[in-house]
Amino acid sequence: MSADDYLLNTYARYPVEFVYGRGAYLYDAEGQDYLDFLSGIAVCNFGHQHPFITERTAAQLHRLWHTSNLFLSGGQAVLAKQLCERAGCAFAFFSNSGTEANEAAIKLARKWGAGRYHIITAEGGFHGRSMGSLSATAQPKFWKGFFPMLEGFSSVPFGDTDAAENAIRLETVAIMIEPIQGESGIRFPPEDYLRSLRTICDRHDLLLIMDEVQTGMGRTGKYFAHQWSSIQPDIITLAKGIANGLPLGATLCSHKVGAVIQPSDHGSTFGGNPVAVAAAVAVQELLTEEILDENSMNGKRIQDGLSELSIPGIQEIRGSGLMIGVELEPGISAKAVARKLLADHVVVGTSGESVLRLLPPFVITEKEIDRFLDSIYLTLCEQERVPA
Ligand SMILES: Cc1ncc(COP(=O)(O)O)c(C=O)c1O
């Protein structure tokens, strides 16, 4: 039997199956190790089988799995406090994924808007695959085959504050963006972009919704990437790294937004599951200022290493902390390079045709960085170019 016989054809999978993980390494059935520079796409931030997270999660696994959200169970209240304090928010709602965290954000904005419903998004953004989050995802390639999209979204170029302000109409309630666009190639906006959006939102009484699903949880060297711009969003969405690999999403909001929500306005059977929450509380305890500084330092080491080696085929390197995009020169396929790196037992991601996406776990050391640099150097030296 091949996996493709029964699994829906939603992913172009690599021809490797991992059976075990420890720290920054994954292992196949033959026990061969692979250096993980992807972390399950910014999920297993503290590496695989982190002893503290595993111990806390296993303890909850042996205590209680699920009670429904009709009862308070596990550490939901503790986690809500930890996240809200770090994010400057008042309330947290827990779900199971990034797309659900964004669905909740859209519903919160509409309820707060009391009739206003229109949300301005950024071209190239990615917010998830459910119909609301997909409608907010201004990338028509993801819409193909699934029309009609949900009403009430319009997009403007990422980084263009004038376009965002010009798109405001009577029904507009919010601007929703990622602080750094992850899925479309680790794309950074101009430096004062988030601050300008905050000003626009205040001027027009709009909510600023920050999708930190990929950028949050310390990845960029701050708890949340928008904190580099010293602004306070009204709603923040989280998932991916929040529970180091167990499914959990969170939507954080300010007091004025949360105050409009009543029982039965929103909900989730599994959201805030006690086992996932136990992992997330452990992650919060590990996520110290020292770790954030180390992420910044290791990110710089990787970027400096890539630049100093003068590796052929690299057009641009951009990043913040351990979220790094390597833009390849035209004619070099990022997927082909990722496959060659995998053959050399190094796991990386890609974005679009030309960007290698590096999202290593926070537990990497100089040894792992050196192994990665050696591998990418040799791989790109040998990589064929397709003439443009
Ligand atoms: C910024 C952002 N938002 C939302 C999502 C959707 O998250 P999920 O796949 O957990 O639904 C992703 C996933 O890549 C993302 O990068």
Short mmCIF file of C-alpha atoms and ligand atoms in Angstrom, two decimals:
data_model
loop_
_atom_site.label_atom_id
_atom_site.label_comp_id
_atom_site.label_asym_id
_atom_site.label_seq_id
_atom_site.Cartn_x
_atom_site.Cartn_y
_atom_site.Cartn_z
CA MET A 1 0.00 0.00 0.00
CA SER A 2 1.24 3.46 -0.82
CA ALA A 3 0.25 6.42 1.38
CA ASP A 4 -1.27 8.06 -1.71
CA ASP A 5 -3.84 5.24 -1.96
CA TYR A 6 -5.82 6.63 0.96
CA LEU A 7 -4.60 10.13 1.81
CA LEU A 8 -6.27 13.04 0.04
CA ASN A 9 -3.87 14.61 -2.41
CA THR A 10 -3.44 17.92 -0.55
CA TYR A 11 0.35 17.89 -0.14
CA ALA A 12 3.27 17.30 -2.51
CA ARG A 13 5.18 15.28 0.10
CA TYR A 14 8.92 14.68 0.21
CA PRO A 15 9.97 11.04 -0.07
CA VAL A 16 11.13 10.73 3.54
CA GLU A 17 9.23 9.49 6.58
CA PHE A 18 10.39 10.46 10.05
CA VAL A 19 9.76 8.16 12.97
CA TYR A 20 11.60 9.88 15.80
CA GLY A 21 12.80 13.33 16.80
CA ARG A 22 15.12 14.74 19.43
CA GLY A 23 16.24 18.35 19.80
CA ALA A 24 17.09 19.81 16.39
CA TYR A 25 17.20 16.38 14.69
CA LEU A 26 14.70 14.09 13.01
CA TYR A 27 15.35 10.39 12.36
CA ASP A 28 14.06 8.01 9.70
CA ALA A 29 13.29 4.31 10.21
CA GLU A 30 16.92 3.41 9.48
CA GLY A 31 18.02 5.71 12.31
CA GLN A 32 19.62 8.24 9.94
CA ASP A 33 19.56 11.78 11.34
CA TYR A 34 18.34 14.90 9.55
CA LEU A 35 19.03 18.44 10.74
CA ASP A 36 15.67 20.16 11.18
CA PHE A 37 15.79 23.78 9.91
CA LEU A 38 12.00 23.91 9.47
CA SER A 39 10.58 22.96 12.91
CA GLY A 40 7.39 21.62 11.34
CA ILE A 41 6.92 25.09 9.75
CA ALA A 42 7.63 27.20 12.86
CA VAL A 43 5.83 24.79 15.19
CA CYS A 44 8.33 22.66 17.17
CA ASN A 45 10.16 25.78 18.32
CA PHE A 46 11.87 24.10 21.27
CA GLY A 47 12.86 21.12 19.16
CA HIS A 48 11.57 17.59 19.35
CA GLN A 49 10.87 15.88 22.65
CA HIS A 50 11.97 18.80 24.78
CA PRO A 51 12.26 17.13 28.22
CA PHE A 52 10.42 19.87 30.18
CA ILE A 53 7.55 20.21 27.69
CA THR A 54 7.26 16.44 27.32
CA GLU A 55 7.18 15.89 31.08
CA ARG A 56 4.48 18.54 31.68
CA THR A 57 2.39 17.33 28.75
CA ALA A 58 2.70 13.65 29.73
CA ALA A 59 1.60 14.50 33.28
CA GLN A 60 -1.58 16.10 31.89
CA LEU A 61 -2.05 13.17 29.50
CA HIS A 62 -2.21 10.90 32.55
CA ARG A 63 -4.57 13.25 34.44
CA LEU A 64 -7.36 14.44 32.15
CA TRP A 65 -7.79 14.76 28.37
CA HIS A 66 -11.03 16.59 27.81
CA THR A 67 -14.08 17.89 29.64
CA SER A 68 -15.63 20.25 27.05
CA ASN A 69 -15.47 24.00 27.43
CA LEU A 70 -18.58 23.92 29.63
CA PHE A 71 -16.13 23.38 32.50
CA LEU A 72 -12.82 25.00 33.32
CA SER A 73 -10.11 22.35 33.15
CA GLY A 74 -6.35 22.13 32.75
CA GLY A 75 -4.37 25.34 32.60
CA GLN A 76 -6.52 27.48 30.26
CA ALA A 77 -6.80 30.38 32.71
CA VAL A 78 -3.06 30.26 33.46
CA LEU A 79 -2.18 30.23 29.75
CA ALA A 80 -4.64 33.05 29.00
CA LYS A 81 -2.96 35.19 31.69
CA GLN A 82 0.57 34.38 30.44
CA LEU A 83 -0.31 35.23 26.83
CA CYS A 84 -2.38 38.32 27.59
CA GLU A 85 0.30 39.78 29.85
CA ARG A 86 2.97 39.29 27.20
CA ALA A 87 0.74 40.65 24.43
CA GLY A 88 -0.83 43.57 26.30
CA CYS A 89 -4.27 42.07 25.76
CA ALA A 90 -7.24 41.49 28.06
CA PHE A 91 -8.85 38.23 26.92
CA ALA A 92 -7.91 34.98 25.14
CA PHE A 93 -10.05 32.54 23.15
CA PHE A 94 -8.57 29.12 22.41
CA SER A 95 -9.08 27.09 19.25
CA ASN A 96 -7.04 24.42 17.43
CA SER A 97 -5.23 26.08 14.55
CA GLY A 98 -4.19 29.30 12.88
CA THR A 99 -7.11 29.38 10.50
CA GLU A 100 -9.52 29.03 13.43
CA ALA A 101 -7.70 31.72 15.41
CA ASN A 102 -8.27 34.03 12.42
CA GLU A 103 -11.94 32.99 12.05
CA ALA A 104 -12.43 34.04 15.66
CA ALA A 105 -10.65 37.34 14.95
CA ILE A 106 -12.97 38.04 11.98
CA LYS A 107 -16.06 37.26 14.08
CA LEU A 108 -14.82 39.39 16.98
CA ALA A 109 -14.24 42.33 14.62
CA ARG A 110 -17.69 41.98 13.05
CA LYS A 111 -19.42 41.73 16.46
CA TRP A 112 -17.50 44.75 17.73
CA GLY A 113 -18.29 46.63 14.51
CA ALA A 114 -22.03 46.34 15.15
CA GLY A 115 -22.91 46.40 11.46
CA ARG A 116 -19.50 47.32 10.09
CA TYR A 117 -17.96 44.20 8.56
CA HIS A 118 -15.42 45.12 5.87
CA ILE A 119 -11.80 44.09 6.54
CA ILE A 120 -8.79 45.41 4.62
CA THR A 121 -6.06 42.84 4.06
CA ALA A 122 -2.65 42.83 2.35
CA GLU A 123 -1.82 41.29 -1.00
CA GLY A 124 0.38 38.24 -0.56
CA GLY A 125 -0.93 37.65 2.97
CA PHE A 126 -1.81 34.22 4.26
CA HIS A 127 -4.39 33.63 6.99
CA GLY A 128 -5.55 30.03 6.53
CA ARG A 129 -7.73 27.66 4.54
CA SER A 130 -11.22 27.87 6.06
CA MET A 131 -13.60 30.08 4.09
CA GLY A 132 -13.28 33.21 6.25
CA SER A 133 -9.51 33.01 6.62
CA LEU A 134 -9.18 32.05 2.95
CA SER A 135 -11.24 35.09 1.93
CA ALA A 136 -8.83 37.21 3.99
CA THR A 137 -5.91 35.56 2.19
CA ALA A 138 -5.34 37.91 -0.76
CA GLN A 139 -3.68 35.36 -3.03
CA PRO A 140 -6.03 34.35 -5.85
CA LYS A 141 -4.06 31.14 -6.48
CA PHE A 142 -5.53 29.75 -3.24
CA TRP A 143 -9.10 30.76 -4.25
CA LYS A 144 -9.12 28.88 -7.57
CA GLY A 145 -11.89 26.27 -7.52
CA PHE A 146 -13.46 27.52 -4.30
CA PHE A 147 -15.48 30.58 -5.31
CA PRO A 148 -17.40 32.50 -4.12
CA MET A 149 -15.21 33.94 -1.41
CA LEU A 150 -16.82 35.46 1.64
CA GLU A 151 -18.06 39.01 1.16
CA GLY A 152 -16.44 41.88 3.03
CA PHE A 153 -12.70 41.68 2.32
CA SER A 154 -10.56 43.80 0.03
CA SER A 155 -6.82 43.84 -0.32
CA VAL A 156 -4.16 46.50 -0.88
CA PRO A 157 -0.41 46.17 -1.58
CA PHE A 158 1.58 45.05 1.49
CA GLY A 159 3.53 47.97 2.89
CA ASP A 160 1.39 50.69 1.25
CA THR A 161 -0.26 52.74 3.98
CA ASP A 162 -1.89 55.25 1.59
CA ALA A 163 -3.59 52.39 -0.24
CA ALA A 164 -4.84 51.00 3.07
CA GLU A 165 -6.30 54.37 4.10
CA ASN A 166 -7.87 54.91 0.67
CA ALA A 167 -9.59 51.51 0.88
CA ILE A 168 -11.53 52.50 4.01
CA ARG A 169 -15.28 52.82 3.49
CA LEU A 170 -18.33 53.23 5.73
CA GLU A 171 -18.54 49.50 6.47
CA THR A 172 -14.83 49.05 7.25
CA VAL A 173 -14.16 47.63 10.68
CA ALA A 174 -10.54 46.41 10.64
CA ILE A 175 -7.18 46.06 8.96
CA MET A 176 -5.79 42.53 9.16
CA ILE A 177 -2.16 41.74 8.36
CA GLU A 178 0.89 39.64 9.16
CA PRO A 179 3.79 41.72 10.53
CA ILE A 180 6.12 39.74 8.23
CA GLN A 181 4.55 37.76 5.40
CA GLY A 182 5.64 34.17 5.97
CA GLU A 183 4.00 32.02 3.32
CA SER A 184 4.76 34.46 0.54
CA GLY A 185 8.50 34.49 1.12
CA ILE A 186 9.43 36.15 4.45
CA ARG A 187 8.52 39.57 3.09
CA PHE A 188 9.11 42.63 5.28
CA PRO A 189 7.11 45.86 5.05
CA PRO A 190 8.77 49.31 5.31
CA GLU A 191 9.98 50.05 8.84
CA ASP A 192 7.21 52.43 9.94
CA TYR A 193 4.38 50.45 8.29
CA LEU A 194 2.82 48.95 11.43
CA ARG A 195 3.00 52.26 13.29
CA SER A 196 1.29 54.03 10.37
CA LEU A 197 -1.43 51.37 10.23
CA ARG A 198 -1.98 51.82 13.97
CA THR A 199 -2.42 55.57 13.44
CA ILE A 200 -4.85 54.99 10.56
CA CYS A 201 -6.87 52.54 12.63
CA ASP A 202 -7.08 55.03 15.51
CA ARG A 203 -8.04 57.87 13.16
CA HIS A 204 -10.90 55.88 11.59
CA ASP A 205 -11.99 53.85 14.64
CA LEU A 206 -10.86 50.53 13.12
CA LEU A 207 -9.38 47.47 14.76
CA LEU A 208 -5.84 46.40 13.93
CA ILE A 209 -5.72 42.59 13.68
CA MET A 210 -2.21 41.13 13.76
CA ASP A 211 -1.78 37.59 12.47
CA GLU A 212 1.20 36.32 14.48
CA VAL A 213 0.47 32.66 13.72
CA GLN A 214 3.92 32.18 12.15
CA THR A 215 5.86 35.15 13.52
CA GLY A 216 4.77 34.89 17.17
CA MET A 217 6.01 32.89 20.16
CA GLY A 218 9.53 34.31 20.11
CA ARG A 219 10.53 33.31 16.59
CA THR A 220 11.73 36.76 15.51
CA GLY A 221 13.53 37.57 18.76
CA LYS A 222 10.52 39.27 20.43
CA TYR A 223 7.50 37.46 21.88
CA PHE A 224 5.53 38.87 18.95
CA ALA A 225 6.99 40.40 15.79
CA HIS A 226 4.83 43.54 15.97
CA GLN A 227 6.65 44.40 19.22
CA TRP A 228 9.66 45.42 17.10
CA SER A 229 7.46 48.37 16.04
CA SER A 230 6.30 49.13 19.61
CA ILE A 231 2.62 49.09 18.69
CA GLN A 232 -0.40 47.51 20.34
CA PRO A 233 -2.83 45.63 18.07
CA ASP A 234 -6.49 45.20 19.09
CA ILE A 235 -6.55 41.50 18.17
CA ILE A 236 -3.60 39.09 17.92
CA THR A 237 -3.87 35.58 16.48
CA LEU A 238 -1.51 32.75 17.42
CA ALA A 239 -1.05 29.04 16.67
CA LYS A 240 1.91 27.05 15.23
CA GLY A 241 4.63 27.35 17.93
CA ILE A 242 2.22 27.98 20.79
CA ALA A 243 2.25 24.34 22.05
CA ASN A 244 5.45 23.07 20.38
CA GLY A 245 3.59 20.67 18.09
CA LEU A 246 0.22 19.98 19.68
CA PRO A 247 -2.74 21.66 17.96
CA LEU A 248 -3.74 24.90 19.63
CA GLY A 249 -4.77 28.33 18.37
CA ALA A 250 -5.35 31.51 20.35
CA THR A 251 -7.11 34.78 19.60
CA LEU A 252 -6.14 37.55 22.01
CA CYS A 253 -8.05 40.81 22.18
CA SER A 254 -8.31 44.10 24.00
CA HIS A 255 -10.92 44.79 26.66
CA LYS A 256 -13.13 46.89 24.37
CA VAL A 257 -13.28 44.08 21.79
CA GLY A 258 -13.74 41.22 24.24
CA ALA A 259 -16.48 43.08 26.08
CA VAL A 260 -18.94 42.59 23.19
CA ILE A 261 -18.79 38.77 23.35
CA GLN A 262 -21.49 36.76 25.11
CA PRO A 263 -21.81 32.98 25.76
CA SER A 264 -22.62 31.14 22.50
CA ASP A 265 -21.30 33.93 20.23
CA HIS A 266 -18.36 31.66 19.46
CA GLY A 267 -16.95 28.35 20.63
CA SER A 268 -15.01 25.17 19.90
CA THR A 269 -15.34 21.58 21.15
CA PHE A 270 -11.62 20.91 21.26
CA GLY A 271 -10.25 24.46 21.55
CA GLY A 272 -7.97 24.84 24.56
CA ASN A 273 -7.69 21.08 25.05
CA PRO A 274 -6.00 20.45 28.44
CA VAL A 275 -3.12 18.40 26.97
CA ALA A 276 -2.26 21.03 24.34
CA VAL A 277 -2.63 23.75 26.96
CA ALA A 278 -0.21 21.94 29.32
CA ALA A 279 2.37 21.97 26.51
CA ALA A 280 1.67 25.66 25.85
CA VAL A 281 2.08 26.64 29.51
CA ALA A 282 5.44 24.84 29.51
CA VAL A 283 6.43 26.71 26.32
CA GLN A 284 5.56 30.02 28.00
CA GLU A 285 7.77 29.13 30.96
CA LEU A 286 10.69 28.34 28.64
CA LEU A 287 10.26 31.47 26.56
CA THR A 288 12.54 33.82 28.49
CA GLU A 289 14.23 37.07 27.46
CA GLU A 290 17.50 35.08 27.21
CA ILE A 291 15.94 32.74 24.64
CA LEU A 292 14.66 35.71 22.63
CA ASP A 293 18.15 37.26 22.62
CA GLU A 294 19.68 33.93 21.60
CA ASN A 295 17.21 33.69 18.71
CA SER A 296 18.29 37.13 17.50
CA MET A 297 21.95 36.18 17.88
CA ASN A 298 21.62 32.81 16.11
CA GLY A 299 19.55 34.39 13.35
CA LYS A 300 22.33 36.92 12.80
CA ARG A 301 24.93 34.11 12.80
CA ILE A 302 23.02 32.32 10.05
CA GLN A 303 22.55 35.49 7.98
CA ASP A 304 26.19 36.56 8.44
CA GLY A 305 27.38 33.03 7.63
CA LEU A 306 25.35 32.99 4.42
CA SER A 307 26.70 36.40 3.38
CA GLU A 308 30.34 35.73 4.29
CA LEU A 309 30.48 32.48 2.34
CA SER A 310 29.50 34.37 -0.86
CA ILE A 311 27.41 31.39 -1.86
CA PRO A 312 26.60 31.37 -5.58
CA GLY A 313 22.93 31.62 -6.53
CA ILE A 314 21.74 33.70 -3.59
CA GLN A 315 20.08 36.98 -4.56
CA GLU A 316 18.96 38.25 -1.15
CA ILE A 317 18.91 37.17 2.49
CA ARG A 318 16.27 38.68 4.77
CA GLY A 319 15.13 37.76 8.21
CA SER A 320 14.31 38.55 11.79
CA GLY A 321 15.60 36.22 14.49
CA LEU A 322 15.08 32.63 13.39
CA MET A 323 12.69 33.48 10.54
CA ILE A 324 14.92 33.79 7.50
CA GLY A 325 14.19 33.88 3.78
CA VAL A 326 16.90 33.13 1.21
CA GLU A 327 15.85 34.49 -2.17
CA LEU A 328 17.53 32.53 -4.96
CA GLU A 329 18.58 33.98 -8.30
CA PRO A 330 16.17 33.62 -11.23
CA GLY A 331 16.45 30.19 -12.84
CA ILE A 332 17.15 28.35 -9.58
CA SER A 333 14.21 26.42 -8.20
CA ALA A 334 13.80 26.65 -4.41
CA LYS A 335 12.03 23.28 -4.39
CA ALA A 336 14.90 21.63 -6.26
CA VAL A 337 17.40 23.10 -3.78
CA ALA A 338 15.25 21.99 -0.80
CA ARG A 339 15.18 18.45 -2.25
CA LYS A 340 18.98 18.44 -2.60
CA LEU A 341 19.39 19.71 0.96
CA LEU A 342 17.07 16.92 2.10
CA ALA A 343 19.23 14.40 0.27
CA ASP A 344 22.09 15.84 2.34
CA HIS A 345 19.91 15.33 5.46
CA VAL A 346 19.02 18.99 6.03
CA VAL A 347 15.33 19.94 6.21
CA VAL A 348 14.28 23.44 5.05
CA GLY A 349 11.06 24.95 3.71
CA THR A 350 10.28 26.92 0.57
CA SER A 351 7.99 29.82 -0.33
CA GLY A 352 6.88 30.18 -3.90
CA GLU A 353 9.34 29.44 -6.70
CA SER A 354 12.44 31.14 -5.41
CA VAL A 355 12.64 31.44 -1.64
CA LEU A 356 14.16 28.99 0.84
CA ARG A 357 12.44 29.36 4.19
CA LEU A 358 14.60 28.76 7.24
CA LEU A 359 12.73 28.26 10.52
CA PRO A 360 15.17 26.36 12.74
CA PRO A 361 14.24 25.40 16.30
CA PHE A 362 15.36 27.65 19.17
CA VAL A 363 17.66 24.88 20.48
CA ILE A 364 20.19 25.09 17.63
CA THR A 365 23.82 25.76 18.49
CA GLU A 366 26.85 26.79 16.43
CA LYS A 367 27.34 23.13 15.52
CA GLU A 368 23.97 22.95 13.76
CA ILE A 369 24.46 26.35 12.13
CA ASP A 370 27.84 25.25 10.74
CA ARG A 371 26.38 22.00 9.41
CA PHE A 372 23.60 23.93 7.70
CA LEU A 373 26.04 26.45 6.17
CA ASP A 374 28.31 23.69 4.84
CA SER A 375 25.35 21.90 3.32
CA ILE A 376 23.77 24.92 1.62
CA TYR A 377 27.18 26.05 0.32
CA LEU A 378 27.90 22.70 -1.35
CA THR A 379 24.32 22.32 -2.58
CA LEU A 380 24.20 25.73 -4.22
CA CYS A 381 27.68 25.37 -5.72
CA GLU A 382 26.45 22.26 -7.52
CA GLN A 383 22.95 23.52 -8.34
CA GLU A 384 22.04 23.72 -12.00
CA ARG A 385 20.50 26.88 -13.35
CA VAL A 386 17.69 26.90 -15.84
CA PRO A 387 18.35 29.76 -18.29
CA ALA A 388 15.69 32.48 -17.88
C1 LIG B 1 0.40 33.75 9.06
C2 LIG B 1 -0.44 32.51 9.06
N1 LIG B 1 -1.72 32.59 9.42
C3 LIG B 1 -2.52 31.50 9.44
C4 LIG B 1 -2.04 30.26 9.07
C5 LIG B 1 -2.94 29.07 9.10
O1 LIG B 1 -2.61 28.26 10.18
P1 LIG B 1 -3.10 26.73 10.25
O2 LIG B 1 -2.41 25.98 9.17
O3 LIG B 1 -2.72 26.29 11.64
O4 LIG B 1 -4.57 26.74 10.09
C6 LIG B 1 -0.71 30.14 8.69
C7 LIG B 1 -0.17 28.84 8.24
O5 LIG B 1 0.84 28.72 7.63
C8 LIG B 1 0.12 31.29 8.67
O6 LIG B 1 1.41 31.23 8.29
#
